[in-house]
Amino acid sequence: MEKVDILIKGAVVYPLNRKLDIGIVGNKIAVLQNEISKESAGQVIDADGCVVSPGFVDSHMHIDKSLTANEDDTTDLLSAHIRSLKENARVYSGWSKDAIVDEIVERTSKVVEKCIVNGTTAIKTHVLITDDWDMCALDALEILKRKYQHSISIYNIVPCIPAYEREWRMYAEQGKIDFIGAYPNCTTNLFTGLPEYDCNYVPAVDFAFQLAKEYHLPLDIHCDESDSNDISCFRYIIEKTAESNMAGFVTCGHVTGLGARGIDEDDVYDAIANCSKYGVSVTSLTSCNMYLMESGRRGPTRVEQLMDAGVNVSIASDNIRDPFRPFGNGDLLEEALLTAQVHKFGTREKLCKLFRMITYNPAKNTLLDNYGVMPGCTADLVIMKAPDIPEAILSKAKRAYVLKAGKIVAKDGKML
Ligand SMILES: [Zn+2]
């Protein structure tokens, strides 16, 4: 038998739900079988009946803003947005670009490390570009990518806003943009400089698809995150995806219009069927949208209905302890547990389906290759102190080991 670098003994492998030994050679899973001899292993991890899954993927974050919450507990989207911008202007006024980059790197490193010890091996994060920050957040993410390259994969999502189009194109040409972001339902009032929602989304969506074609980049769009029961932007993005042959390369985040009251059900059925047919992924930011929902009129999107229609649905952290949401631990089991309660995923079968929304589904919208627990897959793994997936979610199981590309990067909640 070929020698393996790391042997994981007696793990219950998700999604096979069988107790097996996993042999890792280099950065890959080399063998998966009933019994691998300890003699053939460089290092042995005794999983002792604990469940092992591929590393979690947090595919919609805003880590550049994280840990900036203050004591003001505004709980609607527009107020939170205005407060976030005003706080940024106040805090960073007069700072040099280097100082801003250093501060973002230092603050967000704490969140990245939380994600790693909680079993996340890949994140996709939206980048804030404003007059106060210029492109500093993107520069900070470049540094973070390198700093944590052996522990977690970090992908950026960068919107091309008019005042920074020249810079955006420069970064795109240098291959420094992973996904194109957009906020088509939100615009900046030219007189007040403040955000406004429920605007004409068509020009922003068209521009994002034009850039996607020019630079061959995938899209991740904040969509229908508004207080109205209007899903026309969602429908328009689906239409554009079909027209541009971009199935599998477009993700809509939030889509809270689908969770609004008073919406036409035939319209919803039709939109969800087309979302599935034309390969648009949806990311629900359940916890953040629960926090920001306005008087019960708006809330998380329809996770189960989308899932049942065959849409690739994920859940993610969104904002972590910033003006949009003062909670969050970079822990996708916590997000899964909250989603399970909000959407009544109360059976073992439903909890297993939910678990796909923090693993295989976001891996798909992040375009990760070789993802899974099979020979040939990259050895990005998390071993949880629970016998199966439902119990792992219900108990927010401790993460015993986290492996990234075949190396142990965290053990019992601590970075190695
Ligand atoms: Zn978001």
Short mmCIF file of N, CA and C and ligand atoms in Angstrom, two decimals, residues 60-62 65 126 183 220 222 225 253-254 285 288-289 317-319 324, ligand 1:
data_model
loop_
_atom_site.label_atom_id
_atom_site.label_comp_id
_atom_site.label_asym_id
_atom_site.label_seq_id
_atom_site.Cartn_x
_atom_site.Cartn_y
_atom_site.Cartn_z
N HIS A 60 -20.90 34.46 0.75
CA HIS A 60 -21.37 35.86 0.67
C HIS A 60 -21.04 36.54 2.00
N MET A 61 -19.89 37.20 2.00
CA MET A 61 -19.48 37.93 3.21
C MET A 61 -19.18 39.38 2.83
N HIS A 62 -18.99 40.20 3.85
CA HIS A 62 -18.50 41.58 3.66
C HIS A 62 -17.41 41.77 4.72
N LYS A 65 -15.91 45.15 6.16
CA LYS A 65 -16.65 45.99 7.10
C LYS A 65 -16.76 45.37 8.49
N HIS A 126 -17.66 40.39 -0.65
CA HIS A 126 -17.91 41.63 -1.40
C HIS A 126 -16.97 42.71 -0.90
N TYR A 183 -24.96 46.21 -7.24
CA TYR A 183 -26.07 46.55 -6.32
C TYR A 183 -27.14 47.28 -7.13
N ASP A 220 -21.80 38.05 -9.06
CA ASP A 220 -22.50 37.80 -7.80
C ASP A 220 -23.18 39.11 -7.41
N HIS A 222 -26.13 41.61 -5.59
CA HIS A 222 -27.12 41.87 -4.54
C HIS A 222 -28.43 42.19 -5.26
N GLU A 225 -32.86 43.31 -2.73
CA GLU A 225 -32.74 43.45 -1.28
C GLU A 225 -33.41 44.77 -0.95
N GLY A 253 -27.73 37.32 -4.58
CA GLY A 253 -27.74 37.29 -3.12
C GLY A 253 -28.94 38.03 -2.57
N HIS A 254 -29.42 37.59 -1.43
CA HIS A 254 -30.55 38.19 -0.70
C HIS A 254 -31.90 37.80 -1.30
N LEU A 285 -29.20 35.17 2.90
CA LEU A 285 -28.46 35.70 4.05
C LEU A 285 -29.46 35.77 5.19
N CYS A 288 -28.88 37.93 8.58
CA CYS A 288 -28.82 39.38 8.38
C CYS A 288 -30.19 39.90 7.95
N ASN A 289 -30.87 39.17 7.06
CA ASN A 289 -32.17 39.65 6.62
C ASN A 289 -33.25 39.50 7.68
N SER A 317 -22.79 34.05 5.79
CA SER A 317 -22.74 34.94 6.96
C SER A 317 -23.18 36.36 6.68
N ASP A 318 -22.89 36.86 5.46
CA ASP A 318 -23.15 38.26 5.14
C ASP A 318 -22.32 39.16 6.06
N ASN A 319 -22.98 40.01 6.84
CA ASN A 319 -22.24 40.98 7.66
C ASN A 319 -21.95 40.42 9.05
N PHE A 324 -24.64 46.80 9.81
CA PHE A 324 -25.79 46.09 9.23
C PHE A 324 -26.28 44.96 10.14
ZN ZN B 1 -24.58 41.30 1.30
#
